Amino acid sequence: GEALSCYLKSLKMLKGAVGAAQRVSKDLERLQTQVGRSPTDYDIPKMKRRCEVTSNWLCVQFRGVLERADAANVEISKLAVQPNSEGGKEDTANVTSVEELIYNHALASGRDGAVKHLLGQYEAARSCYRSAGLLAETLLMEVNIGAEDRKILEGYVDGFAARITELDQLMLQQSRMAGSTNTASSHRRGSGVVGLIGPSSAAPTFLVGSPR
């Protein structure tokens, strides 16, 4: 059930992204046909090509997620007709909401990034922070999010972005000092990441009361 919820959420977001790419492409076509405007203004052909590539990629991703959602739905249908060990049907009331799944995974990715950061595994840490930030931004796209929830999530997004910036600086410094002892890097390693390893001090209100 949780997998299917995540797939449906992904399909909704991909559909919105495809629509946005198509709207941009149409806007570019209108610009291109305006009287007195050269087709090469603002490099419109190149931008149209990028929109086309992006739209095609999104459509491929949409079809892939749709196939997985269908497969998950088939498995759920099988479970729905199978009695559990007590002779009743499987309980689906405790399925975690997709928002909580995203939130929990964002924090888990952030903590993984912090550990890798402390261990000096900068590329892996950067990937974790990036995933965590994107997941937090996904929750910020919710239309019914409250002001306090938005503030909490924006704090996470800003924190992950700051860690990525720090890692970029460390990796640049490392590349410049390859082959020598980088005492400055050793001194700065893990700066500001400890707070991302431990439990969060605050969570969005839509998660209050949900098990973690």
CSV table of C-alpha atoms in Angstrom, one decimal:
chain,number,residue,atom,x,y,z
A,1,GLY,CA,0.0,0.0,0.0
A,2,GLU,CA,2.8,2.4,0.9
A,3,ALA,CA,4.6,1.7,-2.4
A,4,LEU,CA,1.5,2.3,-4.4
A,5,SER,CA,0.9,5.6,-2.6
A,6,CYS,CA,4.4,6.7,-3.5
A,7,TYR,CA,4.0,5.7,-7.1
A,8,LEU,CA,0.7,7.7,-7.3
A,9,LYS,CA,2.4,10.7,-5.8
A,10,SER,CA,5.2,10.4,-8.3
A,11,LEU,CA,2.7,10.1,-11.2
A,12,LYS,CA,1.0,13.3,-10.1
A,13,MET,CA,4.2,15.2,-9.9
A,14,LEU,CA,5.5,13.9,-13.3
A,15,LYS,CA,2.2,14.8,-14.9
A,16,GLY,CA,2.6,18.4,-13.6
A,17,ALA,CA,6.1,18.5,-14.8
A,18,VAL,CA,5.2,17.3,-18.3
A,19,GLY,CA,2.4,19.9,-18.5
A,20,ALA,CA,4.8,22.6,-17.4
A,21,ALA,CA,7.3,21.6,-20.1
A,22,GLN,CA,4.6,21.6,-22.7
A,23,ARG,CA,3.4,25.1,-21.7
A,24,VAL,CA,7.0,26.4,-21.9
A,25,SER,CA,7.3,24.9,-25.4
A,26,LYS,CA,4.1,26.6,-26.5
A,27,ASP,CA,5.2,29.9,-25.1
A,28,LEU,CA,8.5,29.6,-27.1
A,29,GLU,CA,6.5,28.9,-30.2
A,30,ARG,CA,4.5,32.1,-29.7
A,31,LEU,CA,7.6,34.1,-29.2
A,32,GLN,CA,9.1,32.6,-32.3
A,33,THR,CA,6.1,33.7,-34.4
A,34,GLN,CA,5.9,37.2,-33.1
A,35,VAL,CA,6.2,39.9,-35.8
A,36,GLY,CA,9.6,41.5,-35.9
A,37,ARG,CA,11.3,38.9,-33.7
A,38,SER,CA,14.1,36.8,-35.1
A,39,PRO,CA,13.9,33.0,-34.5
A,40,THR,CA,17.4,33.2,-33.0
A,41,ASP,CA,16.4,35.8,-30.4
A,42,TYR,CA,17.1,34.3,-26.9
A,43,ASP,CA,18.3,31.2,-28.7
A,44,ILE,CA,14.7,30.0,-29.0
A,45,PRO,CA,15.5,26.9,-31.1
A,46,LYS,CA,17.9,25.6,-28.5
A,47,MET,CA,15.4,26.2,-25.7
A,48,LYS,CA,12.7,24.4,-27.6
A,49,ARG,CA,15.0,21.5,-28.1
A,50,ARG,CA,15.7,21.3,-24.4
A,51,CYS,CA,12.0,21.4,-23.7
A,52,GLU,CA,11.5,18.5,-26.1
A,53,VAL,CA,14.2,16.4,-24.6
A,54,THR,CA,13.0,17.1,-21.0
A,55,SER,CA,9.4,16.3,-22.0
A,56,ASN,CA,10.4,13.0,-23.6
A,57,TRP,CA,12.4,12.0,-20.6
A,58,LEU,CA,9.5,12.8,-18.3
A,59,CYS,CA,7.1,10.8,-20.4
A,60,VAL,CA,9.5,7.8,-20.2
A,61,GLN,CA,9.7,8.2,-16.5
A,62,PHE,CA,5.9,8.5,-16.3
A,63,ARG,CA,5.4,5.2,-18.2
A,64,GLY,CA,7.9,3.4,-16.0
A,65,VAL,CA,6.3,4.6,-12.8
A,66,LEU,CA,2.9,3.7,-14.1
A,67,GLU,CA,4.0,0.2,-14.8
A,68,ARG,CA,5.3,-0.2,-11.3
A,69,ALA,CA,2.1,1.3,-9.9
A,70,ASP,CA,0.1,-1.3,-11.9
A,71,ALA,CA,2.3,-4.1,-10.6
A,72,ALA,CA,1.9,-2.9,-7.0
A,73,ASN,CA,-1.8,-2.7,-7.4
A,74,VAL,CA,-1.9,-6.3,-8.7
A,75,GLU,CA,0.0,-7.4,-5.6
A,76,ILE,CA,-2.3,-5.5,-3.3
A,77,SER,CA,-5.3,-7.1,-4.9
A,78,LYS,CA,-3.8,-10.5,-4.2
A,79,LEU,CA,-3.3,-9.7,-0.6
A,80,ALA,CA,-6.8,-8.3,-0.3
A,81,VAL,CA,-8.3,-11.7,-0.9
A,82,GLN,CA,-5.9,-13.6,1.3
A,83,PRO,CA,-6.9,-14.1,4.9
A,84,ASN,CA,-4.2,-13.4,7.6
A,85,SER,CA,-3.1,-15.8,10.2
A,86,GLU,CA,-6.1,-14.9,12.4
A,87,GLY,CA,-8.6,-15.7,9.7
A,88,GLY,CA,-9.4,-12.2,8.8
A,89,LYS,CA,-8.3,-9.9,6.0
A,90,GLU,CA,-5.1,-7.9,6.1
A,91,ASP,CA,-5.4,-4.7,8.0
A,92,THR,CA,-4.8,-1.7,5.8
A,93,ALA,CA,-5.8,1.0,8.3
A,94,ASN,CA,-2.2,1.5,9.5
A,95,VAL,CA,-0.7,2.4,6.1
A,96,THR,CA,1.6,5.4,6.6
A,97,SER,CA,0.7,8.5,4.6
A,98,VAL,CA,2.8,9.3,1.6
A,99,GLU,CA,3.7,12.7,3.2
A,100,GLU,CA,5.1,11.0,6.2
A,101,LEU,CA,7.0,8.5,4.1
A,102,ILE,CA,8.6,11.4,2.2
A,103,TYR,CA,9.4,13.3,5.3
A,104,ASN,CA,10.9,10.2,7.0
A,105,HIS,CA,13.0,9.4,4.0
A,106,ALA,CA,14.2,13.0,3.7
A,107,LEU,CA,15.5,12.9,7.3
A,108,ALA,CA,17.0,9.4,6.8
A,109,SER,CA,18.9,10.6,3.7
A,110,GLY,CA,20.0,13.7,5.6
A,111,ARG,CA,21.4,11.6,8.4
A,112,ASP,CA,23.1,9.2,6.0
A,113,GLY,CA,24.7,12.3,4.4
A,114,ALA,CA,25.8,13.6,7.7
A,115,VAL,CA,27.5,10.3,8.6
A,116,LYS,CA,29.2,10.1,5.2
A,117,HIS,CA,30.2,13.7,5.6
A,118,LEU,CA,31.9,13.0,8.9
A,119,LEU,CA,33.7,10.0,7.4
A,120,GLY,CA,35.0,12.1,4.5
A,121,GLN,CA,32.9,10.4,1.9
A,122,TYR,CA,32.1,13.7,0.3
A,123,GLU,CA,30.6,12.6,-3.1
A,124,ALA,CA,28.3,10.1,-1.4
A,125,ALA,CA,27.3,12.7,1.3
A,126,ARG,CA,26.5,15.2,-1.4
A,127,SER,CA,24.2,12.8,-3.1
A,128,CYS,CA,22.4,12.1,0.2
A,129,TYR,CA,22.0,15.7,1.0
A,130,ARG,CA,20.7,16.4,-2.5
A,131,SER,CA,18.1,13.6,-2.2
A,132,ALA,CA,17.0,14.9,1.2
A,133,GLY,CA,16.6,18.5,0.0
A,134,LEU,CA,14.6,17.4,-3.0
A,135,LEU,CA,12.3,15.3,-0.9
A,136,ALA,CA,11.7,18.2,1.5
A,137,GLU,CA,11.0,20.5,-1.4
A,138,THR,CA,8.4,17.9,-2.6
A,139,LEU,CA,6.5,18.5,0.7
A,140,LEU,CA,6.7,22.2,0.2
A,141,MET,CA,4.8,21.8,-3.0
A,142,GLU,CA,1.7,20.7,-1.1
A,143,VAL,CA,-1.1,23.2,-1.5
A,144,ASN,CA,-2.5,22.9,2.0
A,145,ILE,CA,0.7,23.2,3.9
A,146,GLY,CA,0.5,25.6,6.9
A,147,ALA,CA,2.9,28.5,7.6
A,148,GLU,CA,4.6,26.8,10.5
A,149,ASP,CA,5.0,23.5,8.5
A,150,ARG,CA,6.5,25.5,5.6
A,151,LYS,CA,9.0,27.2,8.0
A,152,ILE,CA,10.2,23.9,9.3
A,153,LEU,CA,10.6,22.3,5.9
A,154,GLU,CA,12.3,25.4,4.5
A,155,GLY,CA,14.7,25.2,7.4
A,156,TYR,CA,15.6,21.6,6.3
A,157,VAL,CA,16.0,22.6,2.7
A,158,ASP,CA,18.3,25.5,3.6
A,159,GLY,CA,20.3,23.3,5.9
A,160,PHE,CA,20.8,20.6,3.3
A,161,ALA,CA,21.7,23.3,0.7
A,162,ALA,CA,24.3,24.7,3.1
A,163,ARG,CA,25.8,21.3,3.6
A,164,ILE,CA,26.1,20.8,-0.2
A,165,THR,CA,27.8,24.2,-0.5
A,166,GLU,CA,30.3,23.2,2.3
A,167,LEU,CA,31.0,19.9,0.6
A,168,ASP,CA,31.6,21.6,-2.8
A,169,GLN,CA,34.1,23.9,-1.1
A,170,LEU,CA,35.8,20.9,0.6
A,171,MET,CA,36.1,18.9,-2.6
A,172,LEU,CA,37.4,21.9,-4.5
A,173,GLN,CA,40.0,22.5,-1.8
A,174,GLN,CA,40.8,18.8,-1.8
A,175,SER,CA,41.4,18.8,-5.6
A,176,ARG,CA,43.7,21.8,-5.3
A,177,MET,CA,45.8,20.2,-2.6
A,178,ALA,CA,45.8,16.6,-3.9
A,179,GLY,CA,48.9,14.8,-2.7
A,180,SER,CA,49.4,17.0,0.3
A,181,THR,CA,48.1,16.9,3.9
A,182,ASN,CA,44.9,18.9,3.9
A,183,THR,CA,44.8,20.1,7.5
A,184,ALA,CA,42.2,22.7,6.8
A,185,SER,CA,39.9,20.0,5.4
A,186,SER,CA,40.4,17.8,8.4
A,187,HIS,CA,39.7,20.7,10.7
A,188,ARG,CA,36.4,21.6,8.9
A,189,ARG,CA,35.2,18.1,8.3
A,190,GLY,CA,31.7,17.6,9.6
A,191,SER,CA,31.1,21.3,10.4
A,192,GLY,CA,27.5,21.8,11.2
A,193,VAL,CA,26.4,18.2,10.4
A,194,VAL,CA,25.9,16.8,13.9
A,195,GLY,CA,22.4,18.3,14.1
A,196,LEU,CA,21.4,16.3,11.1
A,197,ILE,CA,22.3,13.0,12.6
A,198,GLY,CA,20.2,13.2,15.7
A,199,PRO,CA,16.4,13.3,15.9
A,200,SER,CA,14.7,16.4,14.6
A,201,SER,CA,13.6,18.9,17.2
A,202,ALA,CA,10.4,19.8,15.3
A,203,ALA,CA,8.3,18.1,12.7
A,204,PRO,CA,5.5,19.4,10.5
A,205,THR,CA,2.1,19.4,12.2
A,206,PHE,CA,0.7,17.0,9.6
A,207,LEU,CA,3.0,14.3,11.1
A,208,VAL,CA,2.1,14.9,14.8
A,209,GLY,CA,0.8,11.8,16.3
A,210,SER,CA,2.2,9.6,13.5
A,211,PRO,CA,4.7,6.9,14.5
A,212,ARG,CA,8.3,7.4,13.6
